[in-house]
Short mmCIF file of C-alpha atoms and ligand atoms in Angstrom, two decimals:
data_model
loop_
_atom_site.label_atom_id
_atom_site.label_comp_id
_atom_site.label_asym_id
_atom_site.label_seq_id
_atom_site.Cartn_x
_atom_site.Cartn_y
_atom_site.Cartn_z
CA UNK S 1 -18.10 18.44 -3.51
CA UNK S 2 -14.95 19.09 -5.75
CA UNK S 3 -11.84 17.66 -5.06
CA UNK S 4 -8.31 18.26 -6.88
CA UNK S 5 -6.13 14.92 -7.07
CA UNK S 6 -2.77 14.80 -8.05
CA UNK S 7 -2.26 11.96 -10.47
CA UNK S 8 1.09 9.98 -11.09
CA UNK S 9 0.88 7.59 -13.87
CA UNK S 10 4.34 6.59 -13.40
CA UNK S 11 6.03 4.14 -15.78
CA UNK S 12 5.22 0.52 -17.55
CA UNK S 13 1.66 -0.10 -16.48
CA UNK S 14 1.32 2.67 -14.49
CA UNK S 15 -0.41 4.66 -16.80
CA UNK S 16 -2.82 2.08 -18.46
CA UNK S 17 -3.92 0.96 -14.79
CA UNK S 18 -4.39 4.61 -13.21
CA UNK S 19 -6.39 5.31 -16.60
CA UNK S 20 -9.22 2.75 -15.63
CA UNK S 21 -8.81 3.99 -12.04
CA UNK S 22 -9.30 7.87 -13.42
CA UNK S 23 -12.14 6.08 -15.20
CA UNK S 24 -14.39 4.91 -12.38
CA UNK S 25 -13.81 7.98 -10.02
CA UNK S 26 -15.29 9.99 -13.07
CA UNK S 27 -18.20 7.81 -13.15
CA UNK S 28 -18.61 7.75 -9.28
CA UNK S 29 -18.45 11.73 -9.80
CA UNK S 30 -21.25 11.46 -12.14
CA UNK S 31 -23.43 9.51 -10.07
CA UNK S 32 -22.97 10.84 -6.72
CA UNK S 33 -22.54 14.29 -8.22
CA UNK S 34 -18.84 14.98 -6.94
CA UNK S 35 -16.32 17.20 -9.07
CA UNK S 36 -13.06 15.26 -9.51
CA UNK S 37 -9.96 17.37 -10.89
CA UNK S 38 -7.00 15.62 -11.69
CA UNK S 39 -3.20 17.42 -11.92
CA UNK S 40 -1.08 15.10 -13.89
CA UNK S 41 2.55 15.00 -12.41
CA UNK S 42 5.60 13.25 -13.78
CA UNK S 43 8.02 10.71 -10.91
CA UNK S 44 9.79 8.12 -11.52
CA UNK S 45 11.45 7.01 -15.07
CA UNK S 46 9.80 9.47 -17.00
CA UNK S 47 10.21 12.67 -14.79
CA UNK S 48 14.21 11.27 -15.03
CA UNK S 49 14.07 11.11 -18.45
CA UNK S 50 12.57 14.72 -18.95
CA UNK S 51 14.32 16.25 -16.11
CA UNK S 52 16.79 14.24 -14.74
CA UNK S 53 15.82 13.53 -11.26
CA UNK S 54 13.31 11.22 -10.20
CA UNK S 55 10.99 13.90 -8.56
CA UNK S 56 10.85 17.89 -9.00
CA UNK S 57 10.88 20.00 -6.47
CA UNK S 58 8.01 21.13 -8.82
CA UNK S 59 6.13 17.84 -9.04
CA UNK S 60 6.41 17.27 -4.98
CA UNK S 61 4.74 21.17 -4.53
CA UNK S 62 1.73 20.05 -6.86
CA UNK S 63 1.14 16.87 -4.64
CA UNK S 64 1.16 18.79 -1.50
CA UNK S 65 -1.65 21.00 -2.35
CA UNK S 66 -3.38 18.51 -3.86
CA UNK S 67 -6.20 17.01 -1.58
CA UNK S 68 -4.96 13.67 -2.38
CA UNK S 69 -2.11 11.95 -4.64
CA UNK S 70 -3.12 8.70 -7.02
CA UNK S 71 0.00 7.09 -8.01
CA UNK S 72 0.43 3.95 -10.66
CA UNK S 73 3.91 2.82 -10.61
CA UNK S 74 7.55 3.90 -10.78
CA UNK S 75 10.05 1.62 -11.57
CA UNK S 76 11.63 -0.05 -14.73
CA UNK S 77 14.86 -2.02 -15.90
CA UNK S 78 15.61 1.57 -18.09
CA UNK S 79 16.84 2.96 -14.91
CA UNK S 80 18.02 0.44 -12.99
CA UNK S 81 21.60 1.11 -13.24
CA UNK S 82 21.29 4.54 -12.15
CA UNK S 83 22.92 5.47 -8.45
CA UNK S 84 20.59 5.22 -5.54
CA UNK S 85 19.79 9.11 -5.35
CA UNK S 86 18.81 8.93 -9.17
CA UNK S 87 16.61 5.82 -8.89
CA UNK S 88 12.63 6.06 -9.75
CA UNK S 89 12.15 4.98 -6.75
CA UNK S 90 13.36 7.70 -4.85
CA UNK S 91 10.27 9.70 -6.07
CA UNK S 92 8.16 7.38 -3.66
CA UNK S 93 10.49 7.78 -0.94
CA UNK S 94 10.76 11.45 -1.44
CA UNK S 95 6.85 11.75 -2.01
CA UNK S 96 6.50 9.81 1.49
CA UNK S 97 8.70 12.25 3.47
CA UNK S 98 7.76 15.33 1.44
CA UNK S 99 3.63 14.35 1.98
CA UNK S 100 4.45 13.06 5.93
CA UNK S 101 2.84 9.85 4.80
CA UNK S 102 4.14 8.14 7.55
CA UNK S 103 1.28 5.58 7.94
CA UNK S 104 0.77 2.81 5.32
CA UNK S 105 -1.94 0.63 5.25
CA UNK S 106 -2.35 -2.39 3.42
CA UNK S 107 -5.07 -4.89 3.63
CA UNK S 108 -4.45 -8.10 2.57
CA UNK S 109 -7.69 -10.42 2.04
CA UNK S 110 -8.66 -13.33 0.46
CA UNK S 111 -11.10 -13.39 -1.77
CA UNK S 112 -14.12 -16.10 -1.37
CA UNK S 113 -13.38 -16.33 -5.59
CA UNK S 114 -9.86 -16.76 -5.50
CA UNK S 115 -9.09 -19.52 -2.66
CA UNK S 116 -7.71 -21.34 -5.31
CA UNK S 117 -5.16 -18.17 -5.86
CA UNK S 118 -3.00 -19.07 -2.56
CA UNK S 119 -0.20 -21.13 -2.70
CA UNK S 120 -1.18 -22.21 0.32
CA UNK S 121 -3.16 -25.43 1.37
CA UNK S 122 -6.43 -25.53 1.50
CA UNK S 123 -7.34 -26.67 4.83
CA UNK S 124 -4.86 -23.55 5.91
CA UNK S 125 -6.23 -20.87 3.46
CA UNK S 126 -10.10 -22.51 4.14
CA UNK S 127 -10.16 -20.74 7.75
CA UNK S 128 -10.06 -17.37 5.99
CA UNK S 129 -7.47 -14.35 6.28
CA UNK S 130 -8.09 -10.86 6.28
CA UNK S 131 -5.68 -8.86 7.87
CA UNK S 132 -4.27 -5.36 7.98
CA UNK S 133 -0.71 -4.44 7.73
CA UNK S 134 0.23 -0.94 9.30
CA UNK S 135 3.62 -0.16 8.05
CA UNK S 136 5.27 2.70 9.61
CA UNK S 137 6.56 4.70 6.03
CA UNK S 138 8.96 7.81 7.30
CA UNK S 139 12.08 6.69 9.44
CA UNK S 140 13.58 3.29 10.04
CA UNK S 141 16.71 2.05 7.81
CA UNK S 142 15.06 3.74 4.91
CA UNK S 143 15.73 7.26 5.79
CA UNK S 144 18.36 6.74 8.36
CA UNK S 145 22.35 7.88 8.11
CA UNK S 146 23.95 5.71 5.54
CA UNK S 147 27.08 5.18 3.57
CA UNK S 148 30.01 3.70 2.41
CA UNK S 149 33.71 4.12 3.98
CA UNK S 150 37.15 2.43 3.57
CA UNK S 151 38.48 -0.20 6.60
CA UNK S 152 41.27 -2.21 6.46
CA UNK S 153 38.70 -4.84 4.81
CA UNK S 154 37.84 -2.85 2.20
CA UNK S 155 34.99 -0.71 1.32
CA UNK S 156 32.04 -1.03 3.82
CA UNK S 157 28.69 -0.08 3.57
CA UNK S 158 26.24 1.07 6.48
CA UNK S 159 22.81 2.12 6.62
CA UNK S 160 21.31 2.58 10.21
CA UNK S 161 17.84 1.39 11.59
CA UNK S 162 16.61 4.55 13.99
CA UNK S 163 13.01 5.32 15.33
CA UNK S 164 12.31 7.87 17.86
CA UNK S 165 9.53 7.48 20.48
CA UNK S 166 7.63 9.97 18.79
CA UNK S 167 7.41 7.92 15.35
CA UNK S 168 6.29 5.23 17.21
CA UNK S 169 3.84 6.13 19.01
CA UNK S 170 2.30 7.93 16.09
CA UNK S 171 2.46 4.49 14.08
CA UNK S 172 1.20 2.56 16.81
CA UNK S 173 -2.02 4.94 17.79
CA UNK S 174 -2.99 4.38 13.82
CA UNK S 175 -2.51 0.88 14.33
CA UNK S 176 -5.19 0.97 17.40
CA UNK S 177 -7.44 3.24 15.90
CA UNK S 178 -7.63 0.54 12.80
CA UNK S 179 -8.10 -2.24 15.28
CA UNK S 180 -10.92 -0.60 16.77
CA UNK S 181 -13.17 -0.57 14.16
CA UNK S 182 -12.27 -3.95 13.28
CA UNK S 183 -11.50 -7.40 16.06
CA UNK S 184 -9.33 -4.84 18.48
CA UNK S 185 -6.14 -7.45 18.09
CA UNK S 186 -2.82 -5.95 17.25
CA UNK S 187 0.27 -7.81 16.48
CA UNK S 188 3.13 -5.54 16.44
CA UNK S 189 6.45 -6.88 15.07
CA UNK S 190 10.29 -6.34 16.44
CA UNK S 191 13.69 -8.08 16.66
CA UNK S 192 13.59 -6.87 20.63
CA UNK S 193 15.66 -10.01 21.51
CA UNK S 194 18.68 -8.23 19.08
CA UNK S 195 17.76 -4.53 18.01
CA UNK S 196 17.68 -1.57 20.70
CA UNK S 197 15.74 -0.29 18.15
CA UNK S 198 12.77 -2.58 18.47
CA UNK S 199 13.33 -2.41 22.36
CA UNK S 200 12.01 0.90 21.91
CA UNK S 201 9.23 -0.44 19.51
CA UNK S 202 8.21 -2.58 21.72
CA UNK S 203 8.31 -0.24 24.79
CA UNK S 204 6.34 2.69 23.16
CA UNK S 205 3.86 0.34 21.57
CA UNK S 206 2.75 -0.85 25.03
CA UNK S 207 2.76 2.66 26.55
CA UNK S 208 0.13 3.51 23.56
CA UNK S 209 -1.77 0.47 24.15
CA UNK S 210 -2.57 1.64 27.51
CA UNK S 211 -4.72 4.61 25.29
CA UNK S 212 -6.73 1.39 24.18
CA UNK S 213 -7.72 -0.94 26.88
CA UNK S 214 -10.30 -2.62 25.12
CA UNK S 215 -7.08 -3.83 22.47
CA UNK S 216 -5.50 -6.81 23.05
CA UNK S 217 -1.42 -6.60 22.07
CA UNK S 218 0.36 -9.70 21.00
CA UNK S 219 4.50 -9.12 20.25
CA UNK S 220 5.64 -10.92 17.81
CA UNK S 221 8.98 -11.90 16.63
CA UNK S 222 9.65 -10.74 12.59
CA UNK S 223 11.24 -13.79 11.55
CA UNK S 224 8.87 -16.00 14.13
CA UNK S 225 6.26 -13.65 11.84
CA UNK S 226 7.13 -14.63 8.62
CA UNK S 227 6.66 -18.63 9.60
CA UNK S 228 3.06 -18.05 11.44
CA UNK S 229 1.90 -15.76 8.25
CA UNK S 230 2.24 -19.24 6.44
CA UNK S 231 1.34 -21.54 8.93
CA UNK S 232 -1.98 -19.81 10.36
CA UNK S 233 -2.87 -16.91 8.88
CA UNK S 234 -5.68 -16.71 10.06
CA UNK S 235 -4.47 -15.50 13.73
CA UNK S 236 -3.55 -12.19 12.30
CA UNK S 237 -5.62 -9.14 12.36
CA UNK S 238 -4.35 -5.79 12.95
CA UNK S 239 -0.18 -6.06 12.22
CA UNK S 240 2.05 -2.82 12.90
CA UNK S 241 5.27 -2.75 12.09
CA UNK S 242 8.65 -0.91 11.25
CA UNK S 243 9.43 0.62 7.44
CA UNK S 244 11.65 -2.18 6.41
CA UNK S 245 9.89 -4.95 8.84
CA UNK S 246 6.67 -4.16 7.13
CA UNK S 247 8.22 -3.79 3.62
CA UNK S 248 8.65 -7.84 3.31
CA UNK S 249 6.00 -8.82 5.51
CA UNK S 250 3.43 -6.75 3.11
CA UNK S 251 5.09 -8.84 0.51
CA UNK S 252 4.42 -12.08 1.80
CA UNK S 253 0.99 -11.42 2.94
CA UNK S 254 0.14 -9.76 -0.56
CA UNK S 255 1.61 -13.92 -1.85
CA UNK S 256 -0.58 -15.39 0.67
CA UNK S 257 -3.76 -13.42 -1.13
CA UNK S 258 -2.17 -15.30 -4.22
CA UNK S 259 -2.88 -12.06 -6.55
CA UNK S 260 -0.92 -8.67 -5.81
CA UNK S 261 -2.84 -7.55 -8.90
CA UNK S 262 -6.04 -6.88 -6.51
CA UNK S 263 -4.00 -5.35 -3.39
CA UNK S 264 -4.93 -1.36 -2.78
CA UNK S 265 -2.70 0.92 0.02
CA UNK S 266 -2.48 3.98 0.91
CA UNK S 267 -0.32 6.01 2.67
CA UNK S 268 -1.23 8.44 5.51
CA UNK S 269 -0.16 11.96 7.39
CA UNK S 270 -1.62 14.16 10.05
CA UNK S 271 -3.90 16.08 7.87
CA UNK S 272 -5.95 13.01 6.16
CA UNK S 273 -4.53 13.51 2.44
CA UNK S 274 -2.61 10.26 1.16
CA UNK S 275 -1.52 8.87 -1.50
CA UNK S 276 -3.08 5.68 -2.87
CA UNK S 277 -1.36 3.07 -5.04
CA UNK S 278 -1.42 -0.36 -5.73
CA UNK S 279 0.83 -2.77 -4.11
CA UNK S 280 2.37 -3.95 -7.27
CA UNK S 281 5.12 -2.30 -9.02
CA UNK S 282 5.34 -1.33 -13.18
CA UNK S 283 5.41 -4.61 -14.67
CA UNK S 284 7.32 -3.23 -18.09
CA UNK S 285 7.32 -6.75 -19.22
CA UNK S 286 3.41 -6.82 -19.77
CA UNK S 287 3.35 -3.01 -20.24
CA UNK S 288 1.27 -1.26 -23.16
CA UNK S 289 -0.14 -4.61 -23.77
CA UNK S 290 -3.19 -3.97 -22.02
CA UNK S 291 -3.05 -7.24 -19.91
CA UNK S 292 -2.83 -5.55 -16.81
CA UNK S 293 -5.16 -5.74 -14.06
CA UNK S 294 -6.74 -2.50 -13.18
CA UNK S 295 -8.33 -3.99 -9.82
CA UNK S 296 -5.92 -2.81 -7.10
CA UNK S 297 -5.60 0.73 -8.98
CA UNK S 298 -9.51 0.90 -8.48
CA UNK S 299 -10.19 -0.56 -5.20
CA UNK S 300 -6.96 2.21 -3.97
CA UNK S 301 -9.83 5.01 -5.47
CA UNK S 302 -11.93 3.45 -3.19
CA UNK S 303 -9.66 3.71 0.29
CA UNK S 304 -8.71 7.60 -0.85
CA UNK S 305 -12.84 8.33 -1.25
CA UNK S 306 -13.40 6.52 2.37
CA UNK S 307 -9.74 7.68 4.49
CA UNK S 308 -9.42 10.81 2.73
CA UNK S 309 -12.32 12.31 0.92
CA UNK S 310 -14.96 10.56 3.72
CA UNK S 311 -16.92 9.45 1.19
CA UNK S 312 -17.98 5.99 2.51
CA UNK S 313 -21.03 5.40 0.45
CA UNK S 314 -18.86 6.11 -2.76
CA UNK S 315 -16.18 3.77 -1.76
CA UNK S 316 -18.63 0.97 -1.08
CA UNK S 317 -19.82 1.25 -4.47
CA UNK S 318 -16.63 1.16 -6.19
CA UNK S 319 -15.65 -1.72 -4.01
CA UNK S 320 -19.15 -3.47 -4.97
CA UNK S 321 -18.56 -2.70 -8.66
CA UNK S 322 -15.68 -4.75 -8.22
CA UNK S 323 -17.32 -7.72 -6.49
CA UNK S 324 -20.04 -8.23 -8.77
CA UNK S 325 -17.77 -7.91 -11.75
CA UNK S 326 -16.04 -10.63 -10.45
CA UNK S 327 -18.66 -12.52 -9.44
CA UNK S 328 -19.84 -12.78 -12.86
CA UNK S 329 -16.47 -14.47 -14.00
CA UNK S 330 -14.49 -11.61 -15.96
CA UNK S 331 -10.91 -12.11 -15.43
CA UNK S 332 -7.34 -10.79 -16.10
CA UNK S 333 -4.98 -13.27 -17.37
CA UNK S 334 -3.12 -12.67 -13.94
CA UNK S 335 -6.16 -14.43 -12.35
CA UNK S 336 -7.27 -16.26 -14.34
CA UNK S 337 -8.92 -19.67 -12.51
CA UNK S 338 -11.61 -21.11 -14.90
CA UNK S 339 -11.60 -21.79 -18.42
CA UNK S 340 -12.66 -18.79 -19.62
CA UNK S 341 -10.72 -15.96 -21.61
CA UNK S 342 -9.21 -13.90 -19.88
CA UNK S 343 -10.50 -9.87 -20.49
CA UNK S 344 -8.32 -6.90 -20.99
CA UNK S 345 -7.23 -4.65 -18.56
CA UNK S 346 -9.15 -1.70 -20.24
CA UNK S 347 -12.53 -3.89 -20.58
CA UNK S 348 -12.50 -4.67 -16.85
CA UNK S 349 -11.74 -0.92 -16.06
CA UNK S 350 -15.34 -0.43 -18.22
CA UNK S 351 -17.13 -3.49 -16.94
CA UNK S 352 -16.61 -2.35 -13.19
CA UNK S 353 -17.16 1.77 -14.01
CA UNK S 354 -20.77 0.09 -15.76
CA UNK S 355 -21.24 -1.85 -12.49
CA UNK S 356 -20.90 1.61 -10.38
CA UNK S 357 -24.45 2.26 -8.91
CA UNK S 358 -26.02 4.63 -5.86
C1 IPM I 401 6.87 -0.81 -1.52
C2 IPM I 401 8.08 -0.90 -2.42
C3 IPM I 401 8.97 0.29 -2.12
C4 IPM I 401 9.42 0.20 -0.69
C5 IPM I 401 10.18 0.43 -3.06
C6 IPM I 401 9.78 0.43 -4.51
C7 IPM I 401 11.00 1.65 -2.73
O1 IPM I 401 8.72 -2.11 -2.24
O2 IPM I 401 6.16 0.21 -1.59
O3 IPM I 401 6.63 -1.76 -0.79
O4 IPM I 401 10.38 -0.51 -0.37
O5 IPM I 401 8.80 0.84 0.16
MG1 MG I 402 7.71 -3.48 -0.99
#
């Protein structure tokens, strides 16, 4: 089969990670005998340095016929002082609306080789975690009215938290479907005892789960959330939750895994494309210096060949690639947990595209 991907290297590591990423999927083309195109598309810092704004109108109409988008990193202190609208950032957020990615899903797993990763204790990490955050990516405070106005105080600032029954249920029926093929346990987070908003949430979550009988629905408070992920874990499956809600929870699960340098997402809409990213962000303080770990970059190629290209077999190998490379010991100085020396970020890229097998 032939696929066309859009490709955003992005800024600081961006490129040098999406380069081993570019690498394997050429290898997995060889070996399964797939045709992989790639469209390379400037967001973030560099499309504002060339053009000005963060994303063209241009660079969003290449993505959307794309079959799928692979994105590095946007980001960088170059542009930090710029106004919101002319952030890097704003090229995700304006990919995610433009692409109706509303669905992001991030698995967060420990690794039996990198217990030793987690800040937490062992006898809390030891009972395992492997859980999947569903973070609704479209509405919420992110996209809702804002701005700034004059009161007898001074300036103030507003920016409003909205979600309509239909972006809910949406969110929460990808939320089910991912339980079902996993332990059928869904956590879905609110603030119902405060926000109307989450009232809603919580409401329209329920009325879904009816869809799923087999599901069982725990609510859970956000901040009671953020104590249990670091108390047990381990109780956590399937978690849905709002844009901002899931923003920081992602965060502190990706801590939990004790190395954001391995965590893959991607980002969903009706018609199956996505875009796939790592977790991380650009890192310019390690960037160019090929330190970088590649991992997260590669294991994303893996979720777009299984969510959007259906190529299961594919991403199994990629994700086995990975596995045995680390098995045998080759590590990035970012996880680095024997005595060893630690490899570049282009010689793990190689090791796992060697490791790629039918
Ligand atoms: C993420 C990031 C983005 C977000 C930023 C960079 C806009 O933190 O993907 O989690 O808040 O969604
Ligand atoms: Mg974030």
């Amino acid at each position: 089969m032939k696929y066309k991907i859009a490709v955003i290297m992005g800024d600081g590591i961006g490129p040098e990670i999406v380069k081993g990423g570019l690498d394997v999927l050429d290898r997995v083309g060889t070996v399964f005998g797939h045709t992989f195109s790639y469209d390379f598309v400037d967001a973030g810092g560099v499309s504002i340095d060339k053009n000005g704004v963060p994303l063209t109108d241009e660079a969003l109409r290449i993505c959307q016929q794309a079959d799928s988008v692979l994105l590095g990193a946007v980001g960088g202190p170059k542009w930090d002082t710029l106004p919101g609208h002319l952030r890097p950032e704003r090229a995700l957020l304006g990919l995610r609306k433009g692409l109706g990615l509303y669905a992001n899903i991030r698995p967060a797993k420990i690794h039996k080789e990198f217990k030793a990763a987690s800040p937490l204790r062992s006898e809390i990490i030891d009972k395992g975690f492997d859980m999947v955050m569903v973070r609704e990516l479209t509405g919420g405070i992110y996209f809702g009215e804002r701005g700034r106005r004059s009161t007898s105080n001074g300036e103030e600032a507003y920016d409003t938290e909205t979600y309509s029954e239909m972006e809910i249920e949406r969110i929460a029926r990808t939320a089910f479907e991912v339980a079902m093929k996993r332990s059928k346990k869904v956590a879905s987070i609110d603030k119902a005892n405060v926000l109307e908003s989450s009232r809603l949430w919580r409401e329209v979550v329920h009325k879904i789960a009816k869809e799923y009988p087999e599901v069982i629905v725990t609510d859970v408070l956000v901040d009671n959330m953020a104590m249990q992920l670091v108390k047990n874990p381990s109780q956590f499956d399937v978690v849905v939750a709002s844009n901002l809600f899931g923003d920081i929870l992602s965060d502190e699960a990706a801590q939990i895994v004790g190395s954001i340098g391995l965590m893959p997402s991607a980002s969903l809409g009706y018609d199956g494309k996505g875009m796939y990213e790592p977790i991380h962000g650009s890192a310019p303080d390690i960037a160019g210096k090929d330190v970088a770990n590649p991992i997260a970059t590669i294991l994303s190629v893996a979720m777009m060949l299984r969510l959007s290209f259906n190529l299961e077999e594919e991403a199994i190998a990629i994700e086995q690639a990975v596995d045995k490379t680390l098995k045998k010991g080759y590590r990035t100085r970012d996880i680095l947990d024997n005595d060893s020396e630690p490899i570049s970020g282009s010689k793990m890229s190689s090791l796992i595209r060697e490791a790629i097998s039918k």
